[in-house]
Tab-separated table of N, CA and C in Angstrom:
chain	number	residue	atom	x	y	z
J	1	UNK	N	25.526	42.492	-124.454
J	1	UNK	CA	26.150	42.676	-125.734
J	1	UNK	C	27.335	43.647	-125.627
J	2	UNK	N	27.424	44.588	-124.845
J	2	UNK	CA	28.128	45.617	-124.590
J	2	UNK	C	28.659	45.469	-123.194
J	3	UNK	N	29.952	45.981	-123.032
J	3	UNK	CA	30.129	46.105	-121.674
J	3	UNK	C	31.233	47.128	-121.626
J	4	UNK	N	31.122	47.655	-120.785
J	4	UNK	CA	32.240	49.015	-119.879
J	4	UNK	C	33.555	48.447	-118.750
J	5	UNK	N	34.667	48.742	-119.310
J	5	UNK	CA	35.432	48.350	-118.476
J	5	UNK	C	36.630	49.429	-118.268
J	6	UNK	N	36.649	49.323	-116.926
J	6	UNK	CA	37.707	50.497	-116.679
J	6	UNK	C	38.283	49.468	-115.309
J	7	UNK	N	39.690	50.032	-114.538
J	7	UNK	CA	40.050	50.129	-113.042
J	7	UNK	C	38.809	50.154	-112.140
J	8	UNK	N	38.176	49.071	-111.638
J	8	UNK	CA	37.057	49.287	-110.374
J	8	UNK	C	35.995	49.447	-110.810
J	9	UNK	N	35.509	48.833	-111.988
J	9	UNK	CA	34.010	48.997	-112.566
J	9	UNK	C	34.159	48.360	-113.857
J	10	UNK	N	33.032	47.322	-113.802
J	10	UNK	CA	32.427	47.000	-114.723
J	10	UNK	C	31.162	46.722	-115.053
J	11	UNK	N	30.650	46.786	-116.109
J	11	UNK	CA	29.110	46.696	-116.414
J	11	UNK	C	28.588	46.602	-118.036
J	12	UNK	N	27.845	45.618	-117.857
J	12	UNK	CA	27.190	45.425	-119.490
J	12	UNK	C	25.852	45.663	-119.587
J	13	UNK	N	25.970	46.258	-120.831
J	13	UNK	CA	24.422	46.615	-121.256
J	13	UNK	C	24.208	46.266	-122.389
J	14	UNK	N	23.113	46.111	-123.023
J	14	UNK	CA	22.205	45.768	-124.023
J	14	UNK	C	22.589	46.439	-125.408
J	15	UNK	N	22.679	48.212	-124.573
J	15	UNK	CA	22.153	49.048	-126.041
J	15	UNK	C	23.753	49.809	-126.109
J	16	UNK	N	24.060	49.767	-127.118
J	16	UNK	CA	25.145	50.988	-127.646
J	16	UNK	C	25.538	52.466	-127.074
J	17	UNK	N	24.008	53.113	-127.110
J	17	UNK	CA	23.791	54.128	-126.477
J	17	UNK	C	23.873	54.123	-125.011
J	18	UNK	N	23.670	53.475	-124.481
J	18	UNK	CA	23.953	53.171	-122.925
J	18	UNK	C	25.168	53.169	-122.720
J	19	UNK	N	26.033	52.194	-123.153
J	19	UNK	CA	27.860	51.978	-122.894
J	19	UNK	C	28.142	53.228	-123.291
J	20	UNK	N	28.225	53.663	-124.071
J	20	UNK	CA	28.066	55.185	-124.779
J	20	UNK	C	28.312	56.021	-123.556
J	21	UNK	N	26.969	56.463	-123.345
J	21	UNK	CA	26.923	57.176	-122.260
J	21	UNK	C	27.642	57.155	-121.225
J	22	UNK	N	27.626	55.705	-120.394
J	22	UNK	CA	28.646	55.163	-119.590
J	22	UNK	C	29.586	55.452	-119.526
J	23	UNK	N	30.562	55.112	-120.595
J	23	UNK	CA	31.750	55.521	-120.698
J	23	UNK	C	32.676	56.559	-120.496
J	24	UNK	N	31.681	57.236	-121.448
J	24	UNK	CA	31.836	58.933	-121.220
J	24	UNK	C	31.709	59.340	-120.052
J	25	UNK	N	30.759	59.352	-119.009
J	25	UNK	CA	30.305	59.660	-117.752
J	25	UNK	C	32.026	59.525	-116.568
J	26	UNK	N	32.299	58.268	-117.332
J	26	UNK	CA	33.637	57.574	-116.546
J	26	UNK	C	34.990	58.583	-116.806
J	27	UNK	N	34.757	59.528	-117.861
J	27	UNK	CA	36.356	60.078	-118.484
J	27	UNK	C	36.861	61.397	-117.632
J	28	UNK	N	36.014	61.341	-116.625
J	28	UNK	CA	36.536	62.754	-115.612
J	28	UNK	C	36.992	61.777	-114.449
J	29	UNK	N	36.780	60.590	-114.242
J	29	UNK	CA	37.594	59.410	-113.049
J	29	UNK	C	38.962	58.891	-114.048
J	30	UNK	N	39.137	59.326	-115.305
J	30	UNK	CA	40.732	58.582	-115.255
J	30	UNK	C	41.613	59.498	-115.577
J	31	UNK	N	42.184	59.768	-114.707
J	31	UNK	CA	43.395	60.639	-114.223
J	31	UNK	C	44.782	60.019	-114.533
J	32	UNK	N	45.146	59.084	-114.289
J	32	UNK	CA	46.452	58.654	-114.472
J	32	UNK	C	46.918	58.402	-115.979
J	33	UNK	N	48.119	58.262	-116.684
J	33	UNK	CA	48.309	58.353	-117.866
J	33	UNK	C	48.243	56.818	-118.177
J	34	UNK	N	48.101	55.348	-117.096
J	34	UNK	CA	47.801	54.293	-117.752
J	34	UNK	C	46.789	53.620	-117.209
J	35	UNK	N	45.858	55.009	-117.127
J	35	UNK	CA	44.186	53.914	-116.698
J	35	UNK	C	43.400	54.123	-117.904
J	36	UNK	N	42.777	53.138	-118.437
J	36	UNK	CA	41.879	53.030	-120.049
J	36	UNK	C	40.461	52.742	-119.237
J	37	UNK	N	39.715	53.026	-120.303
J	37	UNK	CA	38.144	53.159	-120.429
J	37	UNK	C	37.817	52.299	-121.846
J	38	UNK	N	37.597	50.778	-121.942
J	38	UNK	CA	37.010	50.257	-122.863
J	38	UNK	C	35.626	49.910	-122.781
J	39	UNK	N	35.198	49.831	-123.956
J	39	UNK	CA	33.827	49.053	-124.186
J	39	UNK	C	34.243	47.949	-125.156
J	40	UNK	N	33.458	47.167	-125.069
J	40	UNK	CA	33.616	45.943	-125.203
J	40	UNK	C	32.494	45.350	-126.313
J	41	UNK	N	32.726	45.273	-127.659
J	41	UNK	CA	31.397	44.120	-127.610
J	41	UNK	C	31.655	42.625	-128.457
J	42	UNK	N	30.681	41.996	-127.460
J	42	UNK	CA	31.073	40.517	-128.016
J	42	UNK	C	32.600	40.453	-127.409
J	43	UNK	N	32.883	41.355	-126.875
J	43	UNK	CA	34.760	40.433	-126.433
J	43	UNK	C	35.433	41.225	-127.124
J	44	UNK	N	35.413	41.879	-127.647
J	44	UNK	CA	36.329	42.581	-128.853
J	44	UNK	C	36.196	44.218	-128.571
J	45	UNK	N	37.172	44.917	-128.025
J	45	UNK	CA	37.576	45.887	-127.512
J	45	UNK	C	36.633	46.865	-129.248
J	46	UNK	N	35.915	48.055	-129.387
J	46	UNK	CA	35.547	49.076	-130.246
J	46	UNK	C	35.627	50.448	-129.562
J	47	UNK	N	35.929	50.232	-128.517
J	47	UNK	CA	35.933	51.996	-128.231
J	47	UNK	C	36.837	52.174	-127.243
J	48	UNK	N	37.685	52.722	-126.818
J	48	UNK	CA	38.655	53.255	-126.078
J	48	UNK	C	39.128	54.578	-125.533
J	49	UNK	N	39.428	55.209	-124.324
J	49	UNK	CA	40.056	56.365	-124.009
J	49	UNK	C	40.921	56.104	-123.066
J	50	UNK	N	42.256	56.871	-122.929
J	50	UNK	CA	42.766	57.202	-122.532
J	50	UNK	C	43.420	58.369	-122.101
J	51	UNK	N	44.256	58.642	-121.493
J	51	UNK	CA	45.103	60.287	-121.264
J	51	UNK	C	46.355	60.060	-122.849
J	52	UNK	N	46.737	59.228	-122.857
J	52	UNK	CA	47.753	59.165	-124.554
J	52	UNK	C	47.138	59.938	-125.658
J	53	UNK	N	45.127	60.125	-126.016
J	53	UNK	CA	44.360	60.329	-126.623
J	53	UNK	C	43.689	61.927	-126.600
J	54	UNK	N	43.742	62.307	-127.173
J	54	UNK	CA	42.777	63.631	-126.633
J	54	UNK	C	41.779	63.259	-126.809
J	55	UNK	N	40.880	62.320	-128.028
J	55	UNK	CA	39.463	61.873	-128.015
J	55	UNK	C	39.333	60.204	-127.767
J	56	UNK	N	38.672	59.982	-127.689
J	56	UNK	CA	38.042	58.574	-127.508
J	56	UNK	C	38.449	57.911	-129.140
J	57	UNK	N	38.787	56.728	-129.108
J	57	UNK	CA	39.307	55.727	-130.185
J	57	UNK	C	38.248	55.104	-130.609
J	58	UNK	N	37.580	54.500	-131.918
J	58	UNK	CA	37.180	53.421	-132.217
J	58	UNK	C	38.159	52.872	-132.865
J	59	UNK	N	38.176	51.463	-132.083
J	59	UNK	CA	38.885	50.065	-131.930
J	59	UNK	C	38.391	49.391	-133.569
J	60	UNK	N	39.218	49.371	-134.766
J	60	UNK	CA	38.815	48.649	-135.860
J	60	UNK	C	38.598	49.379	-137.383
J	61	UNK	N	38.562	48.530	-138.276
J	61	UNK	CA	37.453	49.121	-139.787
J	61	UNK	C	36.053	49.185	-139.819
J	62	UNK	N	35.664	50.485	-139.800
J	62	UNK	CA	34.174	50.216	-140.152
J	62	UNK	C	33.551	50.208	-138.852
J	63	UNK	N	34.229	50.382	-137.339
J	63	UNK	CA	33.606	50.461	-136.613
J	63	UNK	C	32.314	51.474	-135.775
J	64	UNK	N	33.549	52.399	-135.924
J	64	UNK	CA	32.882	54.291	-136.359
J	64	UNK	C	30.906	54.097	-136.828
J	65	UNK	N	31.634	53.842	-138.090
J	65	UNK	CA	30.399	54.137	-139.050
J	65	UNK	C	29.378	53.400	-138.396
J	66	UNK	N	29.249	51.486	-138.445
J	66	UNK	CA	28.715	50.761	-137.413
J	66	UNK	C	27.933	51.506	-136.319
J	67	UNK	N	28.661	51.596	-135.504
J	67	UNK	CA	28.493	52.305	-133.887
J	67	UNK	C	27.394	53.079	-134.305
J	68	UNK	N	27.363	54.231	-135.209
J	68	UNK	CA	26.992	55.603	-135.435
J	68	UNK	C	25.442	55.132	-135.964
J	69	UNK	N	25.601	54.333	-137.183
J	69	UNK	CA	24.132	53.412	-137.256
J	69	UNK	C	23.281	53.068	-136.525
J	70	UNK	N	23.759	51.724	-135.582
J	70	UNK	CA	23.009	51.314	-134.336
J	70	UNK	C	22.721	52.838	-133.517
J	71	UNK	N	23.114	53.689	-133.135
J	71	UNK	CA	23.135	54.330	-132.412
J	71	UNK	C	21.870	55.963	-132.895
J	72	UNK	N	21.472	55.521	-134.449
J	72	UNK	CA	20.715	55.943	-135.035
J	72	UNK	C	19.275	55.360	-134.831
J	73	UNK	N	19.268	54.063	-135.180
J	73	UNK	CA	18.595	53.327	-135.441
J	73	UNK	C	17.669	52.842	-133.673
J	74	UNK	N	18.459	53.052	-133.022
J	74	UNK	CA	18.518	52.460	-131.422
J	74	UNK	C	17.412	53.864	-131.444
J	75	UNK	N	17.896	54.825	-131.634
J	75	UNK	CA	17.074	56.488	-130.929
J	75	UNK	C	16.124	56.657	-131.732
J	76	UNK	N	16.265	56.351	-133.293
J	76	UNK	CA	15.322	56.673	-133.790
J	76	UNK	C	13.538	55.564	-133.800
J	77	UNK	N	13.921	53.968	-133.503
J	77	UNK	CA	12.998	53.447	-133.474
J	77	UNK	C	12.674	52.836	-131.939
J	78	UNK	N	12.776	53.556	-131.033
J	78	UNK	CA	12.684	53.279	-129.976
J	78	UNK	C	11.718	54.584	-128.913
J	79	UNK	N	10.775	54.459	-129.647
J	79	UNK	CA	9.600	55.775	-129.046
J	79	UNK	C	9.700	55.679	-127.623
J	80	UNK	N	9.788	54.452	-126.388
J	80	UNK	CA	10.144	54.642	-125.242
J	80	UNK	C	11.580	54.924	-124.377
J	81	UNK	N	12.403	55.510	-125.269
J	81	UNK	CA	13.687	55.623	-124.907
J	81	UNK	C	13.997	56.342	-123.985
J	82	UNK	N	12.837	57.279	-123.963
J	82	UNK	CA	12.949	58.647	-122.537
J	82	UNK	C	12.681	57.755	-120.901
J	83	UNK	N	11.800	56.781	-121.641
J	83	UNK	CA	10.907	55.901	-120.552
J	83	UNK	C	12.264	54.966	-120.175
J	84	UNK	N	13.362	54.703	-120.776
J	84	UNK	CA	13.952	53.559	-120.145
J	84	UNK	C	13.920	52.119	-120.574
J	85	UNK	N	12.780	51.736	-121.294
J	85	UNK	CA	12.755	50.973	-121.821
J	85	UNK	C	13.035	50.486	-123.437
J	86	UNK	N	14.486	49.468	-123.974
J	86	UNK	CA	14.862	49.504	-124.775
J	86	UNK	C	13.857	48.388	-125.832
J	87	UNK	N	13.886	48.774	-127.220
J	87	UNK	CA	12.956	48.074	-127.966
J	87	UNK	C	14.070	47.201	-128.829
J	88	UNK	N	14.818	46.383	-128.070
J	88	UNK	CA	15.798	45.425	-128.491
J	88	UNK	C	15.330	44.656	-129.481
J	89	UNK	N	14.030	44.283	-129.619
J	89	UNK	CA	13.520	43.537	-130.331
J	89	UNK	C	13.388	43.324	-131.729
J	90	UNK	N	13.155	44.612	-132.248
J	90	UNK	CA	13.652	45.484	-133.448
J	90	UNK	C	14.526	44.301	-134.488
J	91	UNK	N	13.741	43.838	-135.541
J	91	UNK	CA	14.501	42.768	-136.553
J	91	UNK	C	15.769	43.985	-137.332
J	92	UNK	N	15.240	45.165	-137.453
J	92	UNK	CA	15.950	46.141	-137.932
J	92	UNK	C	17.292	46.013	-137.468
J	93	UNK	N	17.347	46.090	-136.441
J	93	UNK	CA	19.016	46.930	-135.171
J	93	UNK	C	19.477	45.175	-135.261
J	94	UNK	N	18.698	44.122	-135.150
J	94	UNK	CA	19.876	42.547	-135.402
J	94	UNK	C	20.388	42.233	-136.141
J	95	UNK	N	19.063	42.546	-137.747
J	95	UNK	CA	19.857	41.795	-138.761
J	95	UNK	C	21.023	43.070	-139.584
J	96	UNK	N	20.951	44.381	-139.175
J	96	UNK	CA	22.011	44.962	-139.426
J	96	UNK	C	22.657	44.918	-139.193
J	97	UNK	N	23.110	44.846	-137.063
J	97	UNK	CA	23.962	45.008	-136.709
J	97	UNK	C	25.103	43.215	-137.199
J	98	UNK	N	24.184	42.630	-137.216
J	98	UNK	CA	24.653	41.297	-137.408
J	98	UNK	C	25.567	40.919	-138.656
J	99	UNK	N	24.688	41.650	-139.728
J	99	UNK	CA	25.285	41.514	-140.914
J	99	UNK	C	26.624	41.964	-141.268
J	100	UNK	N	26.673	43.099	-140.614
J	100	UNK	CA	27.641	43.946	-140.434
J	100	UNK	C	28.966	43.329	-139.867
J	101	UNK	N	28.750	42.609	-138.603
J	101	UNK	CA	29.568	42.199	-137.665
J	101	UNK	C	30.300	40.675	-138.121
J	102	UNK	N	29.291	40.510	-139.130
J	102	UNK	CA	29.853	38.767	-139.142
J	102	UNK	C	30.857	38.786	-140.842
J	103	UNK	N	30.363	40.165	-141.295
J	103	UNK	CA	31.474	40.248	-142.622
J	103	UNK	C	32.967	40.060	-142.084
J	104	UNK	N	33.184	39.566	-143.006
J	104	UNK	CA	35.002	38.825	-143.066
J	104	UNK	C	35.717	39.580	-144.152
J	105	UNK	N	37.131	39.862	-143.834
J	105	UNK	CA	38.136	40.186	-145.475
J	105	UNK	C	38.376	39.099	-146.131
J	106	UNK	N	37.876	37.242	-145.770
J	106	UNK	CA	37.700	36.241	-146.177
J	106	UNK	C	36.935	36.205	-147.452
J	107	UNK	N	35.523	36.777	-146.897
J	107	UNK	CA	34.534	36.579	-147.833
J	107	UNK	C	34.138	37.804	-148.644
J	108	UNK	N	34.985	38.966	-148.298
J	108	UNK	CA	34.449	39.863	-149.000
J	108	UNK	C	35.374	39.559	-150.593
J	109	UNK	N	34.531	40.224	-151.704
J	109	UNK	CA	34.964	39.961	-153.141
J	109	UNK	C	36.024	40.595	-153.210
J	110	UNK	N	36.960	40.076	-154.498
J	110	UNK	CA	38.331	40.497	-154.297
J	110	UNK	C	38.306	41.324	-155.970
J	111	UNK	N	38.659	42.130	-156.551
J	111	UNK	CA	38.772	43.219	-157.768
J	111	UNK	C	40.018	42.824	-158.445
C-alpha cells in the first residue's frame, strides 16, 4: 500500500507507520540539493523531503490530517505492534482509510 522511494532504495510496506519511520531513518543519506525521499501510496506521491524543505511535505488536501488518523488508529488498535506484527485486518483502518481516499471534488456537495 505504501512504498519508500529515494536514489538506491526502494521498499513497500503495508502500514503508514512503517514508511513513516522509513523515510525518516533515510533523511541523514540525502545530502545533495536534488535527491528526494518520497512515499508513495497507491501511486500517488503524500509525503516528501528534500534539502529545498526544512521539514518533510505532505503531498495534497487533507492528506496531513488522513496520514495522522491511520497513524492513530494503526498504534492505537494494534496491541501487537511492539511484537511486529500488523493487525491490517482491522474493518476500522479500511473502511476509513478508504472512504477518505476515494472522496472526489466531483462528488463532494456544492453550497
Amino acid at each position: 500500500m505504501f512504498k519508500v522511494v529515494t536514489r538506491g532504495f526502494s521498499q513497500e510496506f503495508e502500514r503508514w507507520t512503517d514508511a513513516l519511520e522509513t523515510a525518516n531513518g533515510l533523511i541523514p543519506n540525502c545530502k545533495g540539493f536534488f535527491d528526494e525521499i518520497r512515499v508513495l501510496e497507491r501511486g500517488e506521491v503524500v509525503w516528501a523531503y528534500t534539502r529545498w524543505h526544512k521539514y518533510p511535505q505532505y503531498v495534497g488536501p487533507g492528506t496531513y490530517n488522513r496520514l495522522a488518523r491511520r497513524f492513530l488508529l494503526e498504534n492505537s488498535l494494534d496491541p501487537d505492534a511492539e511484537a511486529g506484527e500488523p493487525a491490517l485486518d482491522s474493518p476500522t483502518i479500511a473502511s476509513d482509510d478508504q472512504a477518505i481516499f476515494d472522496k472526489s471534488p466531483q462528488n463532494s456537495s456544492q453550497e
